PDB file of C-alpha atoms and ligand atoms in Angstrom:
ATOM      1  CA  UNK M   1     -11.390 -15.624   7.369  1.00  0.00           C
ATOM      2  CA  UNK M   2     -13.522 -12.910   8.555  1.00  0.00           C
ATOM      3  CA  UNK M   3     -14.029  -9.810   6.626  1.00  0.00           C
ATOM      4  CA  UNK M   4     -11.688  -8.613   4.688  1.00  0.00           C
ATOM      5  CA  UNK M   5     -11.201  -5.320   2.850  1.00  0.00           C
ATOM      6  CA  UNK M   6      -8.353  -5.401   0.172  1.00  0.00           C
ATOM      7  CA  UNK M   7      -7.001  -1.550  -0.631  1.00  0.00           C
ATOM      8  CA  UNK M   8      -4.935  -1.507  -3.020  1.00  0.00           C
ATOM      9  CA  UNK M   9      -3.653   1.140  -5.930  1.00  0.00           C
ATOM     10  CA  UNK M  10      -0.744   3.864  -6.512  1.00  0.00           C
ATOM     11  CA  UNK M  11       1.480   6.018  -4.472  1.00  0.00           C
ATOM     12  CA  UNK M  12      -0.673   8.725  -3.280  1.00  0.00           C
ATOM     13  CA  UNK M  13      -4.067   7.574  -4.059  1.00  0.00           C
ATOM     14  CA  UNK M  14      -5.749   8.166  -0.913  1.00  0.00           C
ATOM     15  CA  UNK M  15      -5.753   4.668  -0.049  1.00  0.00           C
ATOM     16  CA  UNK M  16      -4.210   4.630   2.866  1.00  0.00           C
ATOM     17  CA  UNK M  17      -6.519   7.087   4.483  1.00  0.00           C
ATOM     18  CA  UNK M  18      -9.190   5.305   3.021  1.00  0.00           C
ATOM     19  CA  UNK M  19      -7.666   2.013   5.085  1.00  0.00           C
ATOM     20  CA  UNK M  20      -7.454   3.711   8.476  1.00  0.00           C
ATOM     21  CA  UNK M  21     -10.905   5.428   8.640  1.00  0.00           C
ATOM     22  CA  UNK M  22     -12.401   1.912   7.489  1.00  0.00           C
ATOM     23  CA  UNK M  23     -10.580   0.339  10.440  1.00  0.00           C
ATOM     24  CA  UNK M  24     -11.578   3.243  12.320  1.00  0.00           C
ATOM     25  CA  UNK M  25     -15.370   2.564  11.589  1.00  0.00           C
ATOM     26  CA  UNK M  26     -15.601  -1.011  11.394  1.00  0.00           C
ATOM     27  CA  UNK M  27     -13.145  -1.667  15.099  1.00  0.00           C
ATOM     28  CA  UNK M  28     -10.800  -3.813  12.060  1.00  0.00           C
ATOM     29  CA  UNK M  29      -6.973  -3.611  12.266  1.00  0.00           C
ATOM     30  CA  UNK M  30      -5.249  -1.956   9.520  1.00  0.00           C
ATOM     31  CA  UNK M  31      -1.672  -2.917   8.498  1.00  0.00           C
ATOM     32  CA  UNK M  32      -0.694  -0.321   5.664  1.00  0.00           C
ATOM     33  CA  UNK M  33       1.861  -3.765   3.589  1.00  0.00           C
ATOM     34  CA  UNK M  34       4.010  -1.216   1.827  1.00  0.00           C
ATOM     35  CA  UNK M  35       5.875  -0.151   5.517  1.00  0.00           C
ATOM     36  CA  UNK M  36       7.385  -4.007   5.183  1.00  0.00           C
ATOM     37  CA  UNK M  37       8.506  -3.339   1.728  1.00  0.00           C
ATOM     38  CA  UNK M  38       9.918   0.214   3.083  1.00  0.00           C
ATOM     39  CA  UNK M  39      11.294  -1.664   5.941  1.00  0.00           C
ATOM     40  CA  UNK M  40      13.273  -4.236   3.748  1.00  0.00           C
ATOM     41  CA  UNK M  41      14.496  -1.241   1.655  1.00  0.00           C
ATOM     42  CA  UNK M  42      15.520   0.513   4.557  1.00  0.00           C
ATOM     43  CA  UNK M  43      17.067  -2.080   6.779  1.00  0.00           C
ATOM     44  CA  UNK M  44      19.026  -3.096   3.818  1.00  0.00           C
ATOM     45  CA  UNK M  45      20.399   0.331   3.036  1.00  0.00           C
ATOM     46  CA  UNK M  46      21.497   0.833   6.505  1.00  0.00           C
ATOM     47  CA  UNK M  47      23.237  -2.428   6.472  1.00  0.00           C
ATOM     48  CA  UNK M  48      25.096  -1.044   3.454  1.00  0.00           C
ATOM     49  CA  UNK M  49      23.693  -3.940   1.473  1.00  0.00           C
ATOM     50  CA  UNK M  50      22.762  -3.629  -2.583  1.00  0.00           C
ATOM     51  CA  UNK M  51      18.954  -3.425  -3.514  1.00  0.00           C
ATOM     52  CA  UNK M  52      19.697  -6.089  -5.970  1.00  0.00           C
ATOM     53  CA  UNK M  53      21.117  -8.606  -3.944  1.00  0.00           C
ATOM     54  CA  UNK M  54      18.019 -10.985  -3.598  1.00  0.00           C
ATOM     55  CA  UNK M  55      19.839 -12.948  -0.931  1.00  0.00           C
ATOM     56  CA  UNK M  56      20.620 -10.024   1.093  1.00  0.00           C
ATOM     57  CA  UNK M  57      16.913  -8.470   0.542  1.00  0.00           C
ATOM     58  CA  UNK M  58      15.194 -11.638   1.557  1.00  0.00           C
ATOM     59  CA  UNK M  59      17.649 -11.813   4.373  1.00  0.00           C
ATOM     60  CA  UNK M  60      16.423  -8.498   5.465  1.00  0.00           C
ATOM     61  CA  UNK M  61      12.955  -9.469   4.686  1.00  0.00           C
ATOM     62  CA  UNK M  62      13.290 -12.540   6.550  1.00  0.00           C
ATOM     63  CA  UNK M  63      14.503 -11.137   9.481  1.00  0.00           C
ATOM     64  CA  UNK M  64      11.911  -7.494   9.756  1.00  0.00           C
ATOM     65  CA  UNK M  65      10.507  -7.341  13.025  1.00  0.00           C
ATOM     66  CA  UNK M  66       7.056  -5.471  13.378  1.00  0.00           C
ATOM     67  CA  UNK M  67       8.813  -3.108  16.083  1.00  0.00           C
ATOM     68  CA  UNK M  68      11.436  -2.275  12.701  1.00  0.00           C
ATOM     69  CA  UNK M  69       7.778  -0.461  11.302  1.00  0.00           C
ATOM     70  CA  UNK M  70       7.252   2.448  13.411  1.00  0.00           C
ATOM     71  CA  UNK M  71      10.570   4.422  12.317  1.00  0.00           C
ATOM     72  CA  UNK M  72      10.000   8.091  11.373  1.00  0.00           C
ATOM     73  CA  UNK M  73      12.353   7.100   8.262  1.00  0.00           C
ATOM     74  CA  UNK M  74      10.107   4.390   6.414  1.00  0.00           C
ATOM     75  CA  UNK M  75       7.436   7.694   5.670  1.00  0.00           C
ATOM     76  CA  UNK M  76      10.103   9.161   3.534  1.00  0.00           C
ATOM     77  CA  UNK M  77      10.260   9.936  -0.099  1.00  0.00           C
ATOM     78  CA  UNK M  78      13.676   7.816  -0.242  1.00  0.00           C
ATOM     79  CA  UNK M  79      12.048   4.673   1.547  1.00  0.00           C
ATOM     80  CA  UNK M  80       9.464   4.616  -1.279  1.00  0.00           C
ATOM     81  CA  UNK M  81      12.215   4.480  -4.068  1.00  0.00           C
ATOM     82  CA  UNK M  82      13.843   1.968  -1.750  1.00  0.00           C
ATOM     83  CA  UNK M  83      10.800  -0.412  -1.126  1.00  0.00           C
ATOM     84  CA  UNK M  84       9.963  -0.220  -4.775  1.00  0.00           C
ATOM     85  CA  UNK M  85      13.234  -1.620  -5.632  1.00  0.00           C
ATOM     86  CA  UNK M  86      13.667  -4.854  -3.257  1.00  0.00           C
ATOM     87  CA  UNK M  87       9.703  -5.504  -4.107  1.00  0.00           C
ATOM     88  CA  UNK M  88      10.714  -6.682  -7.462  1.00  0.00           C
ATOM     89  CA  UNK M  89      12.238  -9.578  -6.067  1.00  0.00           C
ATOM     90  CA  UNK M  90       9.679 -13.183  -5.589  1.00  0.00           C
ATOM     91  CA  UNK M  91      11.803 -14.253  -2.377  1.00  0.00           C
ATOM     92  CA  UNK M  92      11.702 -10.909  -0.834  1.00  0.00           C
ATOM     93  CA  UNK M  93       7.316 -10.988  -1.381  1.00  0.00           C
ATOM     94  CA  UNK M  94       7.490 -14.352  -0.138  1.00  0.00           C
ATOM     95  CA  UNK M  95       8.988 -13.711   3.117  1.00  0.00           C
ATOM     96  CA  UNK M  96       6.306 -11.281   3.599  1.00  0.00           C
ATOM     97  CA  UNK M  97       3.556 -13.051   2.470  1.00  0.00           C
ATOM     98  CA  UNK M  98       2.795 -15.174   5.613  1.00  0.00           C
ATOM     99  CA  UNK M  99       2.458 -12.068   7.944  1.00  0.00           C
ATOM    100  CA  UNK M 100       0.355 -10.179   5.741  1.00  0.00           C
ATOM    101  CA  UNK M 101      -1.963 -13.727   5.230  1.00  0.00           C
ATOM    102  CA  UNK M 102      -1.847 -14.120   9.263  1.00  0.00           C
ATOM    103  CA  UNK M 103      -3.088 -10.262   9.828  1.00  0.00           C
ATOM    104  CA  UNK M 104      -5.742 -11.040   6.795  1.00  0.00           C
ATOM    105  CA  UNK M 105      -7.178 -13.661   8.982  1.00  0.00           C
ATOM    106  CA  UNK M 106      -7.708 -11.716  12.130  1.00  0.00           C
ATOM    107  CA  UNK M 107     -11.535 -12.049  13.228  1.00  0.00           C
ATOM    108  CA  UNK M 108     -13.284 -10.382  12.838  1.00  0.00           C
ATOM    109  CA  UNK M 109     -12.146  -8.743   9.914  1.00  0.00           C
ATOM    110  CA  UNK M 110      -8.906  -6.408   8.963  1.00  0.00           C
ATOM    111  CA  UNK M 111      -7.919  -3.722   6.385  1.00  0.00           C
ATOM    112  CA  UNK M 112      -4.871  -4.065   3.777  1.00  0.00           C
ATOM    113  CA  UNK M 113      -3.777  -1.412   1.758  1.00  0.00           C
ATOM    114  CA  UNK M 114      -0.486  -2.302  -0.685  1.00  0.00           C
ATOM    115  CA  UNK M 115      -0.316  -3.409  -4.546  1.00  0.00           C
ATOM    116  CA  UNK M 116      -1.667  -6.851  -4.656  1.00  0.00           C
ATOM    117  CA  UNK M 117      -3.635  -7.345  -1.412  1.00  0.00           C
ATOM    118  CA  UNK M 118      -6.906  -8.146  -4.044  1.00  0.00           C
ATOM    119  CA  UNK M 119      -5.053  -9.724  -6.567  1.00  0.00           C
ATOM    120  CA  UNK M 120      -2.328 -12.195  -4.430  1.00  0.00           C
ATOM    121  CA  UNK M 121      -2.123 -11.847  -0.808  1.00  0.00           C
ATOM    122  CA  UNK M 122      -6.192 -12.042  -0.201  1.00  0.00           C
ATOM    123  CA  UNK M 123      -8.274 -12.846  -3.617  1.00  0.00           C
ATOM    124  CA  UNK M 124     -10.815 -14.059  -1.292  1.00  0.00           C
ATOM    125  CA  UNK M 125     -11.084 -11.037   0.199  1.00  0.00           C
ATOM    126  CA  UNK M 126     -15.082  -9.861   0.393  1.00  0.00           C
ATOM    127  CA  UNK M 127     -14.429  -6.479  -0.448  1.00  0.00           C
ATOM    128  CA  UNK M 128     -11.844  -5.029  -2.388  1.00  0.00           C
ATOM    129  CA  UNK M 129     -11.131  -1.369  -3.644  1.00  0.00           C
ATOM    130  CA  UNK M 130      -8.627  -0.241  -6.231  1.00  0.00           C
ATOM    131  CA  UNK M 131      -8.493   3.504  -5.414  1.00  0.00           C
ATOM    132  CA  UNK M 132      -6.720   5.741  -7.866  1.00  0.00           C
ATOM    133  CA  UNK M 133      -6.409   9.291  -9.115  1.00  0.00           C
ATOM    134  CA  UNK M 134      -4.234  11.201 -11.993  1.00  0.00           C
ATOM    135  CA  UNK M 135      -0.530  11.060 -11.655  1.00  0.00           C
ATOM    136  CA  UNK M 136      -0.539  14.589 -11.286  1.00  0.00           C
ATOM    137  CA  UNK M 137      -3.181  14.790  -8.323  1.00  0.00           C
ATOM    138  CA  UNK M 138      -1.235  12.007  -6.756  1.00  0.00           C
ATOM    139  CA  UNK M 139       1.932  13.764  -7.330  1.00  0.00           C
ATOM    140  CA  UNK M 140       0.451  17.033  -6.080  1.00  0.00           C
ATOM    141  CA  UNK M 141      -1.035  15.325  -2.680  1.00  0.00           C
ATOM    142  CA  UNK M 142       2.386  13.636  -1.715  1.00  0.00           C
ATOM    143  CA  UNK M 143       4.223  16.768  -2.288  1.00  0.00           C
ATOM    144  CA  UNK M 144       2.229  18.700   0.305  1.00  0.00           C
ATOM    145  CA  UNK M 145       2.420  15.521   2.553  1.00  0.00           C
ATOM    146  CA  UNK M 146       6.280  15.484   2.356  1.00  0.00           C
ATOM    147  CA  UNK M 147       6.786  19.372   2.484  1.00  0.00           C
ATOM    148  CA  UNK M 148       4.118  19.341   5.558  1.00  0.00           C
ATOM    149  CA  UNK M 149       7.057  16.184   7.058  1.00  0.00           C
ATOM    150  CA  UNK M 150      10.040  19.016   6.088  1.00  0.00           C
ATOM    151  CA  UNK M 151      11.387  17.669   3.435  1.00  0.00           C
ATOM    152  CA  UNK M 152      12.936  19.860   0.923  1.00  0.00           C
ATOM    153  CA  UNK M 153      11.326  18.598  -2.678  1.00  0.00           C
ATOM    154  CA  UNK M 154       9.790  20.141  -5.505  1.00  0.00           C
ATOM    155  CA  UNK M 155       6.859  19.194  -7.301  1.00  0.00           C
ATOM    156  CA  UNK M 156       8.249  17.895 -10.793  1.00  0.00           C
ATOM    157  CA  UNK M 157      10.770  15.800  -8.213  1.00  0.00           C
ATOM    158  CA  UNK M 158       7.743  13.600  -6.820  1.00  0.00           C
ATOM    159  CA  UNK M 159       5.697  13.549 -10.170  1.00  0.00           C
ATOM    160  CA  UNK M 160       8.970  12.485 -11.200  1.00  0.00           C
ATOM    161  CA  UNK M 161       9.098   9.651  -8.581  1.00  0.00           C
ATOM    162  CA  UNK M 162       5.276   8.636  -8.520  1.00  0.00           C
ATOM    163  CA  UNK M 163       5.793   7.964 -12.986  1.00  0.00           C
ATOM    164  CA  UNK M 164       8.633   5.797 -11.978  1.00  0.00           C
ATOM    165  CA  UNK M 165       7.206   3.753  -9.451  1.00  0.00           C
ATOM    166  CA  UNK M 166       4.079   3.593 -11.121  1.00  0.00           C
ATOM    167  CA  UNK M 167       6.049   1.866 -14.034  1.00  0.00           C
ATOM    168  CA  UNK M 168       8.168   0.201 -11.875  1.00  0.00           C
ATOM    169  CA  UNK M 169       4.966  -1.544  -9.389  1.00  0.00           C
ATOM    170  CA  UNK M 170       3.060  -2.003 -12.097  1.00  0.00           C
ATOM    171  CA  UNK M 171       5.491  -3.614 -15.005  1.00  0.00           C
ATOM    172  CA  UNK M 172       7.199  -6.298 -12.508  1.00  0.00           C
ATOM    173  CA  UNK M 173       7.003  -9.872 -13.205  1.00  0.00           C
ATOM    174  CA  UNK M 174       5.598 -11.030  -9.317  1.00  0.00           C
ATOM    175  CA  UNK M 175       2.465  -9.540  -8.198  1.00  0.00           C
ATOM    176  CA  UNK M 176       2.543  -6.319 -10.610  1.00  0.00           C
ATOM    177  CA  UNK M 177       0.097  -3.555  -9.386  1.00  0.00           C
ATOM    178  CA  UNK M 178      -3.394  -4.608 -10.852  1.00  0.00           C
ATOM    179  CA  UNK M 179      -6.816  -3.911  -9.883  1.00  0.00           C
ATOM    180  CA  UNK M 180      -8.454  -7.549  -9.584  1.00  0.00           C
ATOM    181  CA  UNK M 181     -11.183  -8.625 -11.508  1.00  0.00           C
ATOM    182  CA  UNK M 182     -14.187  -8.089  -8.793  1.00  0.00           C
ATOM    183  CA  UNK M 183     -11.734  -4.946  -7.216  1.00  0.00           C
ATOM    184  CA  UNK M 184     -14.353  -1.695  -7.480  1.00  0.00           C
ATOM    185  CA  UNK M 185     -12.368   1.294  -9.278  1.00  0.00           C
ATOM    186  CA  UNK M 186     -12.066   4.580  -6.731  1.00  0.00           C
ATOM    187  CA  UNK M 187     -10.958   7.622  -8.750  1.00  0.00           C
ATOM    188  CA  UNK M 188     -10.340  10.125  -6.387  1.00  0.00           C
ATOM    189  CA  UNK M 189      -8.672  12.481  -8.788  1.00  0.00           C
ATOM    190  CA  UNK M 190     -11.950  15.129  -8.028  1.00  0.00           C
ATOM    191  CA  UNK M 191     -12.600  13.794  -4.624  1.00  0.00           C
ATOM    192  CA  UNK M 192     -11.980  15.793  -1.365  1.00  0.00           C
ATOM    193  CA  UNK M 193     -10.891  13.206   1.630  1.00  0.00           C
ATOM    194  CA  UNK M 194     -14.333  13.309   3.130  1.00  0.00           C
ATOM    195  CA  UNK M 195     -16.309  12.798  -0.741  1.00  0.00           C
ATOM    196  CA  UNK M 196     -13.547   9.979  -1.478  1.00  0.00           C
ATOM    197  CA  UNK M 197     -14.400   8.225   2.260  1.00  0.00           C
ATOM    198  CA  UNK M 198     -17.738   8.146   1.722  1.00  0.00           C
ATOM    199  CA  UNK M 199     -17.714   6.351  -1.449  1.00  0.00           C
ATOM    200  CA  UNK M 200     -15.174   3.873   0.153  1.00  0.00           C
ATOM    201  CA  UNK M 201     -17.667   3.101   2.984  1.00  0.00           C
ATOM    202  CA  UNK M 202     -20.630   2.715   0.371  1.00  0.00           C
ATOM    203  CA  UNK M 203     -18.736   0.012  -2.162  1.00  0.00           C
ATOM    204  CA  UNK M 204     -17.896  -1.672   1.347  1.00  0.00           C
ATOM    205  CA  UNK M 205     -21.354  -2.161   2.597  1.00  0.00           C
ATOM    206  CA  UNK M 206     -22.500  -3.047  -0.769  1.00  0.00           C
ATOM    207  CA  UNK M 207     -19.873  -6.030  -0.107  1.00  0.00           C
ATOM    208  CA  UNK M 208     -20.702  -7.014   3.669  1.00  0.00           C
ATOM    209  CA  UNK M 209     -24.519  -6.882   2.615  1.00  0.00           C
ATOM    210  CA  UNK M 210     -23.582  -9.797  -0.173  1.00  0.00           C
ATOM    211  CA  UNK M 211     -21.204 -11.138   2.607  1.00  0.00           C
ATOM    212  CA  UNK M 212     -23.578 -11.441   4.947  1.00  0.00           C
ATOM    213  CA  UNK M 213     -26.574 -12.574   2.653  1.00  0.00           C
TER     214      UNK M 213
HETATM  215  O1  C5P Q 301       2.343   1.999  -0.379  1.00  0.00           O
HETATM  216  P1  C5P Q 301       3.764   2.504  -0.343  1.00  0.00           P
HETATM  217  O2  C5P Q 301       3.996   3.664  -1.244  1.00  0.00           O
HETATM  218  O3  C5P Q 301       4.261   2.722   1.025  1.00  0.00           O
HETATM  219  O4  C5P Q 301       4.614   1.284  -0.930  1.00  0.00           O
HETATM  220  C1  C5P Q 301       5.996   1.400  -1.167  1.00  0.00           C
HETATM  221  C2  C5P Q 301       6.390   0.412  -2.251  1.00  0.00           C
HETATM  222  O5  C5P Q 301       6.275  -0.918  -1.735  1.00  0.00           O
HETATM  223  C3  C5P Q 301       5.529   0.406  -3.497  1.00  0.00           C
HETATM  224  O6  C5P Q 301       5.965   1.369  -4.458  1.00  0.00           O
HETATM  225  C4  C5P Q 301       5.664  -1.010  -4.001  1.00  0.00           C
HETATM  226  O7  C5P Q 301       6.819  -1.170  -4.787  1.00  0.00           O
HETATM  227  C5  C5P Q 301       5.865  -1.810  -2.747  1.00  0.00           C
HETATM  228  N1  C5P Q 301       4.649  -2.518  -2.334  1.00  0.00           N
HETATM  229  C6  C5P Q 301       4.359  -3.715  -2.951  1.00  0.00           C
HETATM  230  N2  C5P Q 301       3.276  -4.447  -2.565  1.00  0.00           N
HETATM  231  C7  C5P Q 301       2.471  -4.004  -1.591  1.00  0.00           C
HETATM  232  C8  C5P Q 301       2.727  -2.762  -0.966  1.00  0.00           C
HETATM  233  C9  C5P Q 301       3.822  -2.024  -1.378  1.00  0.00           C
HETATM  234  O8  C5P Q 301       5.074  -4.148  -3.857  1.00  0.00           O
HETATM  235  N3  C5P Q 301       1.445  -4.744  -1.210  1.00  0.00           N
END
């Protein structure tokens, strides 16, 4: 395995800016896991299939090509609710499993961002971040994001969204949304992009110093 930095945490955090400009900097790959969820949810809905079939998810799941990940649709508000709901399901995060673990083990390193990169996909990883901020920051940040896209969606709409999912990620059986035990905690709630980067970069060369040592 080479080196690997887990970022994981809630809708909105940051974290997936945090993943790209740590790819960015350290030449690593970055595969943002919660476009396969969104891509499950997605395919499935087009297919006209139910979000609580299991068999019908993990068919979907099964079958996601990494060309499906690149659709305009899967950076939607509705694909969020959508991956949220066939993630529940332990076949569904097992037919994903194996492509995140392959990307993980990329030389000479790779980012993750997602729910459980730290915790179940990579708990070897040598660095790991849990980045977070209030539910109302995080609300307030996606909002702009999505009106920015053209999407027609008031505030109290997302909050609404980001308290369910937070619930919904974080209360499931498989692979709930945790910060692992040696994850460092990233509250971004005061923290412009730049501020929030910086400290990223810091708690990962505290980790590739120990790596390396
Ligand atoms: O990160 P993003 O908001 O795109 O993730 C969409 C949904 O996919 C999450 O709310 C979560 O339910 C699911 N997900 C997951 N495990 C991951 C990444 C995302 O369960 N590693």
């Amino acid at each position: 395995m080479g080196f690997v930095i887990a970022v994981d945490g809630p809708a909105a955090s940051g974290k997936g800016t945090i993943a790209n400009r740590l790819g960015a900097l350290y030449g690593f790959p970055v595969l943002d896991s919660g476009l396969l969820y969104r891509g499950v949810g997605v395919k499935l809905t087009e297919q006209g299939g139910d979000l609580d079939d299991v068999a019908a998810a993990t068919a979907a799941a099964e079958t996601l090509e990494a060309s499906e990940l690149d659709r305009p649709e899967l950076r939607t508000r509705a694909a969020g609710e959508l991956a949220s709901r066939v993630a529940v399901h332990t076949p569904v995060r097992l037919a994903l499993r194996d492509f995140q673990v392959r990307f993980a083990a990329q030389e000479p390193g790779a980012v993750i961002d997602g729910r459980d990169i730290g915790t179940v996909i990579c708990p070897e990883a040598p660095a790991k971040l849990y980045v977070t901020a209030t539910a109302a920051i995080r609300a307030d940040r996606r909002w702009k994001q999505l009106v920015g896209q053209g999407e027609g969606v008031t505030y109290e709409e997302i909050l609404a969204d980001i308290l369910r999912r937070d619930e919904r990620d974080g209360g499931r059986k498989d692979s709930p949304m945790s910060q692992a035990d040696d994850a460092v905690l990233l509250d971004t709630s005061e923290m412009t992009i730049e501020q929030a980067f910086d400290a990223a970069r810091r708690i990962v060369e505290d980790a590739r110093a120990r790596w390396k040592a």
